[in-house]
Tab-separated table of C-alpha atoms and ligand atoms in Angstrom:
chain	number	residue	atom	x	y	z
A	1	MET	CA	2.656	5.853	-26.114
A	2	LYS	CA	-0.706	4.867	-24.073
A	3	THR	CA	-1.612	1.267	-23.343
A	4	ILE	CA	-5.768	1.568	-22.498
A	5	SER	CA	-7.076	-1.340	-20.998
A	6	LEU	CA	-10.372	-2.346	-22.103
A	7	ILE	CA	-11.862	-5.109	-20.159
A	8	VAL	CA	-15.026	-6.853	-21.787
A	9	PRO	CA	-16.999	-9.836	-19.237
A	10	CYS	CA	-18.324	-12.139	-21.772
A	11	TYR	CA	-20.909	-14.246	-20.335
A	12	ASN	CA	-22.203	-17.101	-23.786
A	13	GLU	CA	-20.998	-14.329	-25.962
A	14	GLU	CA	-19.655	-16.067	-28.976
A	15	PRO	CA	-21.139	-15.031	-31.601
A	16	THR	CA	-20.357	-11.422	-30.412
A	17	ILE	CA	-16.665	-11.392	-28.997
A	18	ASN	CA	-15.360	-11.665	-32.752
A	19	ILE	CA	-17.665	-8.631	-34.179
A	20	PHE	CA	-16.614	-6.703	-30.668
A	21	TYR	CA	-12.440	-7.105	-32.047
A	22	ASP	CA	-12.629	-5.922	-35.574
A	23	THR	CA	-15.274	-2.693	-34.936
A	24	THR	CA	-12.680	-1.727	-31.688
A	25	GLU	CA	-9.592	-1.905	-33.144
A	26	LYS	CA	-11.083	-0.242	-36.553
A	27	VAL	CA	-11.640	2.593	-33.797
A	28	PHE	CA	-7.858	2.453	-32.223
A	29	GLU	CA	-6.540	3.042	-36.446
A	30	LYS	CA	-9.192	6.415	-35.861
A	31	LEU	CA	-8.348	7.167	-32.769
A	32	ASN	CA	-3.952	6.616	-33.867
A	33	ASN	CA	-5.192	9.383	-37.414
A	34	GLN	CA	-6.586	11.787	-34.907
A	35	SER	CA	-4.443	12.382	-31.907
A	36	THR	CA	-0.095	13.088	-32.271
A	37	GLU	CA	-0.478	10.107	-28.825
A	38	THR	CA	-0.509	6.679	-29.861
A	39	TYR	CA	-1.722	4.462	-28.313
A	40	VAL	CA	-2.575	0.823	-28.534
A	41	PRO	CA	-5.402	-1.342	-26.740
A	42	GLU	CA	-4.643	-3.971	-24.473
A	43	TYR	CA	-7.906	-6.292	-24.588
A	44	LEU	CA	-8.679	-8.375	-21.839
A	45	PHE	CA	-11.542	-10.565	-21.540
A	46	VAL	CA	-13.292	-12.464	-18.770
A	47	ASN	CA	-14.579	-15.267	-19.570
A	48	ASP	CA	-17.389	-15.521	-17.084
A	49	GLY	CA	-17.898	-19.540	-17.154
A	50	SER	CA	-19.773	-19.577	-20.390
A	51	SER	CA	-21.322	-23.073	-21.233
A	52	ASP	CA	-20.279	-22.205	-25.723
A	53	LYS	CA	-17.610	-21.563	-26.597
A	54	THR	CA	-16.194	-18.270	-25.498
A	55	LEU	CA	-13.212	-19.872	-24.588
A	56	ASP	CA	-12.333	-21.358	-27.355
A	57	VAL	CA	-12.828	-17.590	-29.164
A	58	MET	CA	-11.203	-16.164	-26.480
A	59	ARG	CA	-7.743	-18.209	-27.481
A	60	ASN	CA	-8.759	-17.901	-30.844
A	61	LEU	CA	-7.725	-14.822	-30.697
A	62	HIS	CA	-5.349	-14.694	-28.072
A	63	ASN	CA	-3.367	-16.783	-30.022
A	64	GLN	CA	-3.503	-15.150	-33.347
A	65	HIS	CA	-2.859	-10.937	-31.531
A	66	PRO	CA	-0.506	-12.630	-28.416
A	67	ASP	CA	0.834	-9.480	-27.873
A	68	THR	CA	-2.694	-7.475	-27.369
A	69	VAL	CA	-5.311	-9.684	-26.391
A	70	HIS	CA	-5.388	-12.023	-22.781
A	71	TYR	CA	-8.355	-13.860	-21.552
A	72	LEU	CA	-9.575	-14.375	-17.946
A	73	SER	CA	-11.167	-17.406	-17.669
A	74	PHE	CA	-12.925	-18.347	-14.534
A	75	SER	CA	-14.019	-22.071	-13.066
A	76	ARG	CA	-17.594	-20.852	-13.036
A	77	ASN	CA	-20.030	-18.005	-13.907
A	78	PHE	CA	-19.773	-15.706	-11.169
A	79	GLY	CA	-21.517	-12.630	-12.853
A	80	LYS	CA	-20.521	-9.584	-14.169
A	81	GLU	CA	-19.287	-7.888	-11.010
A	82	SER	CA	-15.958	-9.939	-10.763
A	83	ALA	CA	-15.127	-10.087	-13.929
A	84	LEU	CA	-14.857	-6.242	-13.995
A	85	SER	CA	-12.860	-6.595	-10.907
A	86	ALA	CA	-11.304	-9.510	-12.094
A	87	GLY	CA	-10.157	-7.382	-15.028
A	88	LEU	CA	-9.763	-4.380	-13.066
A	89	LYS	CA	-6.726	-6.010	-10.654
A	90	ASN	CA	-4.754	-7.776	-13.913
A	91	ALA	CA	-5.480	-4.726	-16.200
A	92	GLN	CA	-1.853	-2.678	-17.084
A	93	GLY	CA	-3.054	0.438	-19.068
A	94	ASP	CA	-2.315	3.595	-18.209
A	95	TYR	CA	-5.876	4.375	-19.521
A	96	VAL	CA	-8.950	1.217	-18.433
A	97	ALA	CA	-12.333	1.336	-20.441
A	98	VAL	CA	-14.947	-1.625	-18.405
A	99	MET	CA	-17.046	-2.771	-21.538
A	100	ASP	CA	-20.264	-5.238	-23.048
A	101	VAL	CA	-18.553	-7.350	-25.879
A	102	ASP	CA	-22.028	-7.140	-27.310
A	103	LEU	CA	-21.237	-3.975	-28.396
A	104	GLN	CA	-24.240	-1.904	-26.915
A	105	ASP	CA	-20.595	0.310	-25.289
A	106	PRO	CA	-20.697	1.386	-28.361
A	107	PRO	CA	-16.242	1.292	-28.646
A	108	GLU	CA	-16.848	4.268	-30.541
A	109	LEU	CA	-16.928	6.638	-27.542
A	110	LEU	CA	-13.690	5.809	-27.634
A	111	LEU	CA	-13.150	8.719	-29.702
A	112	GLN	CA	-14.365	11.213	-27.612
A	113	MET	CA	-13.482	9.666	-24.484
A	114	VAL	CA	-9.880	10.086	-25.063
A	115	PRO	CA	-9.190	13.047	-24.995
A	116	ILE	CA	-11.171	14.479	-22.081
A	117	LEU	CA	-8.866	11.973	-19.987
A	118	GLU	CA	-6.185	13.471	-22.230
A	119	SER	CA	-6.891	17.296	-21.006
A	120	LYS	CA	-6.204	15.996	-17.281
A	121	GLU	CA	-9.274	17.636	-16.115
A	122	TYR	CA	-11.465	14.622	-15.228
A	123	GLU	CA	-10.567	11.332	-12.929
A	124	CYS	CA	-13.082	9.457	-15.688
A	125	VAL	CA	-15.509	9.551	-18.236
A	126	GLY	CA	-18.516	7.677	-18.017
A	127	CYS	CA	-21.113	7.708	-20.423
A	128	VAL	CA	-25.184	8.006	-20.370
A	129	GLN	CA	-27.768	5.606	-22.706
A	130	THR	CA	-30.248	8.739	-24.217
A	131	THR	CA	-32.635	6.272	-24.867
A	132	ARG	CA	-33.357	3.044	-23.858
A	133	ASP	CA	-34.564	0.140	-25.788
A	134	GLU	CA	-37.046	-1.011	-23.216
A	135	LYS	CA	-40.630	-1.651	-22.880
A	136	SER	CA	-41.798	1.348	-21.060
A	137	PHE	CA	-42.818	-0.647	-17.999
A	138	LYS	CA	-39.339	-1.303	-17.445
A	139	SER	CA	-38.267	1.767	-17.360
A	140	PHE	CA	-40.415	3.088	-15.371
A	141	LEU	CA	-39.546	1.009	-12.135
A	142	SER	CA	-35.403	1.789	-13.591
A	143	SER	CA	-36.520	5.430	-12.984
A	144	THR	CA	-38.823	4.607	-9.953
A	145	PHE	CA	-35.769	2.840	-8.059
A	146	TYR	CA	-33.563	5.263	-8.996
A	147	LYS	CA	-34.812	7.927	-6.840
A	148	MET	CA	-35.257	4.942	-4.480
A	149	ILE	CA	-32.172	4.780	-4.220
A	150	ASN	CA	-30.212	8.075	-4.715
A	151	LYS	CA	-33.510	9.274	-1.077
A	152	MET	CA	-31.162	5.759	0.774
A	153	ALA	CA	-27.859	6.129	-0.403
A	154	GLU	CA	-24.692	7.830	0.833
A	155	VAL	CA	-23.418	8.452	-2.685
A	156	LYS	CA	-25.422	9.599	-6.361
A	157	MET	CA	-26.249	7.499	-8.610
A	158	LYS	CA	-27.426	8.457	-12.029
A	159	GLN	CA	-30.221	6.846	-13.929
A	160	ASN	CA	-29.655	5.347	-17.425
A	161	VAL	CA	-25.711	5.743	-16.537
A	162	ARG	CA	-23.751	2.499	-18.348
A	163	ASP	CA	-21.159	0.669	-16.345
A	164	TYR	CA	-19.206	1.745	-20.019
A	165	ARG	CA	-16.350	3.951	-18.173
A	166	LEU	CA	-13.039	5.065	-19.130
A	167	MET	CA	-10.785	5.513	-15.695
A	168	THR	CA	-6.911	6.795	-15.448
A	169	ARG	CA	-4.844	4.780	-13.181
A	170	LYS	CA	-5.261	7.031	-10.273
A	171	TYR	CA	-9.801	5.978	-10.455
A	172	VAL	CA	-8.884	2.480	-11.075
A	173	ASP	CA	-6.667	2.801	-7.858
A	174	ALA	CA	-9.251	3.763	-5.646
A	175	VAL	CA	-11.667	1.392	-6.986
A	176	LEU	CA	-9.367	-1.937	-5.922
A	177	SER	CA	-8.551	-0.156	-2.515
A	178	LEU	CA	-12.153	-1.234	-1.748
A	179	PRO	CA	-11.795	-4.566	-0.123
A	180	GLU	CA	-15.880	-5.639	-0.149
A	181	TYR	CA	-16.114	-8.906	-1.447
A	182	ASN	CA	-19.913	-7.565	-2.309
A	183	ARG	CA	-19.031	-5.326	-5.156
A	184	PHE	CA	-22.225	-3.825	-6.482
A	185	SER	CA	-20.182	-1.587	-8.857
A	186	LYS	CA	-22.307	1.743	-9.656
A	187	GLY	CA	-22.427	2.422	-5.999
A	188	ILE	CA	-18.245	1.779	-5.753
A	189	PHE	CA	-16.991	4.017	-9.283
A	190	ALA	CA	-20.041	6.491	-7.000
A	191	TRP	CA	-18.444	6.109	-4.192
A	192	VAL	CA	-14.363	6.759	-4.871
A	193	GLY	CA	-15.658	10.391	-5.745
A	194	PHE	CA	-13.201	12.394	-8.189
A	195	GLU	CA	-14.444	14.205	-11.192
A	196	THR	CA	-16.591	12.423	-13.389
A	197	LYS	CA	-17.571	13.545	-17.052
A	198	TYR	CA	-20.646	12.104	-18.879
A	199	ILE	CA	-21.225	12.062	-22.016
A	200	GLU	CA	-24.746	10.870	-23.673
A	201	PHE	CA	-25.402	7.946	-26.269
A	202	GLU	CA	-28.544	6.993	-28.084
A	203	GLY	CA	-29.052	3.466	-27.383
A	204	VAL	CA	-28.905	0.379	-29.641
A	205	ALA	CA	-29.841	-2.845	-29.322
A	206	ARG	CA	-26.894	-5.894	-29.303
A	207	SER	CA	-24.797	-7.458	-32.253
A	208	ALA	CA	-25.790	-10.815	-31.519
A	209	GLY	CA	-27.065	-13.580	-28.998
A	210	GLU	CA	-29.487	-12.395	-27.056
A	211	THR	CA	-29.483	-10.660	-23.177
A	212	SER	CA	-28.320	-12.912	-20.097
A	213	TRP	CA	-30.121	-10.334	-17.778
A	214	SER	CA	-33.786	-11.650	-16.991
A	215	PHE	CA	-36.513	-9.777	-14.574
A	216	TYR	CA	-35.567	-11.274	-11.657
A	217	LYS	CA	-32.001	-10.515	-11.785
A	218	LEU	CA	-32.455	-6.967	-12.465
A	219	PHE	CA	-34.739	-7.440	-9.332
A	220	GLN	CA	-32.149	-8.864	-7.023
A	221	TYR	CA	-29.364	-6.345	-8.412
A	222	SER	CA	-31.559	-3.619	-7.422
A	223	LEU	CA	-31.823	-4.853	-3.828
A	224	GLU	CA	-28.227	-5.353	-3.716
A	225	ALA	CA	-27.434	-1.760	-4.632
A	226	VAL	CA	-30.001	-1.030	-1.574
A	227	VAL	CA	-28.116	-3.405	1.386
A	228	ASP	CA	-24.998	-2.695	-0.066
A	229	PHE	CA	-24.660	1.289	0.127
A	230	SER	CA	-27.129	1.704	2.307
A	231	ASP	CA	-28.446	1.201	6.466
A	232	VAL	CA	-31.868	3.166	5.707
A	233	PRO	CA	-34.078	0.029	5.791
A	234	LEU	CA	-32.719	-0.504	9.320
A	235	LYS	CA	-33.751	2.352	10.175
A	236	MET	CA	-36.837	2.160	9.087
A	237	ALA	CA	-37.746	-1.465	10.457
A	238	THR	CA	-36.596	0.738	14.150
A	239	PHE	CA	-38.881	3.638	13.480
A	240	SER	CA	-41.461	2.092	12.607
A	241	GLY	CA	-41.092	-0.613	15.466
A	242	VAL	CA	-41.578	2.508	17.735
A	243	ILE	CA	-44.251	3.862	15.805
A	244	VAL	CA	-46.402	1.008	16.551
A	245	CYS	CA	-44.662	0.649	19.902
A	246	LEU	CA	-46.885	4.389	20.193
A	247	ILE	CA	-49.935	3.403	18.943
A	248	SER	CA	-50.053	0.497	21.178
A	249	LEU	CA	-49.671	2.124	24.370
A	250	ILE	CA	-52.202	4.461	23.518
A	251	ALA	CA	-54.560	1.635	22.670
A	252	LEU	CA	-53.571	-0.059	25.884
A	253	ILE	CA	-54.895	2.987	27.392
A	254	PHE	CA	-57.725	3.876	26.148
A	255	VAL	CA	-59.126	0.317	26.488
A	256	VAL	CA	-58.269	-0.094	30.549
A	257	ILE	CA	-59.669	2.815	30.645
A	258	ARG	CA	-62.942	2.009	28.339
A	259	ALA	CA	-62.801	-1.764	31.055
A	260	LEU	CA	-62.632	0.700	34.067
A	261	ILE	CA	-66.140	2.236	32.292
A	262	TYR	CA	-68.395	0.032	30.943
A	263	GLY	CA	-66.633	-2.797	32.872
A	264	ASN	CA	-65.157	-6.264	30.136
A	265	ALA	CA	-66.996	-6.674	27.437
A	266	VAL	CA	-65.575	-9.670	25.343
A	267	SER	CA	-65.720	-8.434	21.462
A	268	GLY	CA	-63.539	-7.306	18.411
A	269	TRP	CA	-62.543	-10.403	17.608
A	270	ALA	CA	-61.798	-10.152	14.321
A	271	SER	CA	-60.120	-7.021	14.644
A	272	ILE	CA	-57.902	-8.849	17.476
A	273	VAL	CA	-56.891	-11.360	15.109
A	274	SER	CA	-56.267	-9.225	11.810
A	275	ILE	CA	-54.219	-7.003	14.284
A	276	LEU	CA	-52.147	-9.559	14.962
A	277	LEU	CA	-51.737	-10.631	11.674
A	278	PHE	CA	-50.682	-7.800	10.186
A	279	MET	CA	-48.207	-7.308	13.219
A	280	SER	CA	-46.664	-10.409	12.073
A	281	GLY	CA	-46.138	-9.900	9.177
A	282	VAL	CA	-44.421	-5.929	9.983
A	283	GLN	CA	-42.733	-8.524	11.894
A	284	LEU	CA	-41.890	-11.529	9.208
A	285	LEU	CA	-40.994	-8.342	6.726
A	286	PHE	CA	-38.183	-6.623	9.169
A	287	LEU	CA	-36.598	-9.588	10.062
A	288	GLY	CA	-36.430	-10.469	6.284
A	289	ILE	CA	-34.376	-7.204	5.879
A	290	LEU	CA	-32.674	-8.705	8.600
A	291	GLY	CA	-31.829	-11.599	7.420
A	292	ASN	CA	-30.020	-9.474	4.434
A	293	TYR	CA	-27.886	-7.202	6.330
A	294	ILE	CA	-26.813	-10.142	8.155
A	295	GLY	CA	-26.745	-12.514	4.846
A	296	LYS	CA	-23.548	-9.722	3.577
A	297	ILE	CA	-21.808	-9.658	6.669
A	298	TYR	CA	-21.680	-13.277	6.977
A	299	LEU	CA	-20.622	-13.707	3.477
A	300	GLU	CA	-18.122	-10.669	3.981
A	301	THR	CA	-16.444	-12.408	6.998
A	302	LYS	CA	-15.506	-15.406	4.903
A	303	HIS	CA	-13.573	-13.535	3.409
A	304	ARG	CA	-13.501	-15.460	0.216
A	305	PRO	CA	-11.900	-15.103	-3.414
A	306	GLU	CA	-14.404	-12.940	-5.755
A	307	TYR	CA	-13.666	-15.233	-8.289
A	308	ILE	CA	-11.599	-17.829	-9.240
A	309	ILE	CA	-9.477	-17.928	-12.179
A	310	GLU	CA	-8.804	-21.292	-14.429
A	311	GLU	CA	-6.978	-19.888	-16.996
A	312	LYS	CA	-5.500	-17.036	-17.947
A	313	LYS	CA	-3.071	-16.006	-20.859
B	401	UDP	N1	-21.869	-11.137	-18.436
B	401	UDP	C1	-21.786	-11.611	-16.931
B	401	UDP	N2	-21.809	-12.544	-16.434
B	401	UDP	C2	-23.203	-12.283	-16.776
B	401	UDP	C3	-23.676	-11.357	-17.644
B	401	UDP	C4	-23.179	-10.722	-18.063
B	401	UDP	O1	-20.320	-11.232	-17.798
B	401	UDP	O2	-23.641	-13.327	-15.336
B	401	UDP	C5	-21.452	-9.910	-19.908
B	401	UDP	C6	-22.250	-9.906	-20.695
B	401	UDP	O3	-21.091	-11.086	-21.346
B	401	UDP	C7	-21.963	-9.059	-21.712
B	401	UDP	C8	-22.668	-7.292	-20.491
B	401	UDP	O4	-22.225	-8.686	-19.182
B	401	UDP	O5	-20.610	-8.255	-21.714
B	401	UDP	C9	-23.939	-7.040	-19.981
B	401	UDP	O6	-24.769	-8.210	-19.859
B	401	UDP	P1	-26.589	-8.098	-21.308
B	401	UDP	O7	-25.433	-7.624	-22.037
B	401	UDP	O8	-25.850	-9.555	-21.448
B	401	UDP	O9	-26.881	-6.678	-20.458
B	401	UDP	P2	-27.992	-6.181	-21.382
B	401	UDP	O10	-26.785	-4.954	-21.905
B	401	UDP	O11	-28.762	-6.693	-21.858
B	401	UDP	O12	-28.020	-4.594	-19.576
B	402	MG	MG1	-25.575	-6.119	-23.476
């Protein structure tokens, strides 16, 4: 008998949790019919500070199935990354899956994923979504982002890979061994290495409820990725600094020579002002970049917990 932990972060997911549970139960029936091994699910719902009745739904489900359904409830909204990490820390299973509750990470895929890990060739199975049910501008931005981050970061991240993955104990322990406070899980999964198999599936719409990712949140998320996994922006700042110094040195020599030959002419007020403005802009931009990294260091050195658990069953 093997236990498969299912870590399911939930933020205002009152309508979806029960649908998720019923669907996944059916998948486990099928899984056990198709294999010689018996698999038992360990549901681990993480309530990420929802403001609706999500926690009540979890409590009810736990009361109905006290052996297989467990939950953690945060004292406020800490974000999906923190929910995932709390789940990973508390999961007991031989295999551990992380998946969304809205069925956009179809539980049916477990039927393919579990045999892949059983073959012992891989430590992790990830899922790549082939079509995204999103407007094309968003997917254009997304592919630009992945091209950029893959140039900048030491680890390679695949586009359209969902957070949905099934991992062995060994893999989970490796992920947990990274002590950082700022957790960008896509990067962390790529960073730990091991053989990972990717399976493809066609994207589906949410089972119910609404997405909680606004455009601004996605933008923030991309910035996190860059700052957490790359120091290229800092190097870019240094590089541009050197180039600008060189250019101004050449300009200075030019101006001095011109003054010596033609005498002093006070002209070019407009060009001086534009150069000044441009340079102040560049300086502010790089100060901002530096600030981002310093902010991260600040948060890391505080050693604050990633989340606070208010209730655990
Ligand atoms: N989620 C979370 N905390 C948050 C935002 C989202 O735990 O602050 C969960 C959410 O309940 C869902 C998963 O993360 O299970 C993915 O969120 P969503 O479906 O809104 O994102 P999308 O699928 O649109 O990328
Ligand atoms: Mg979703």
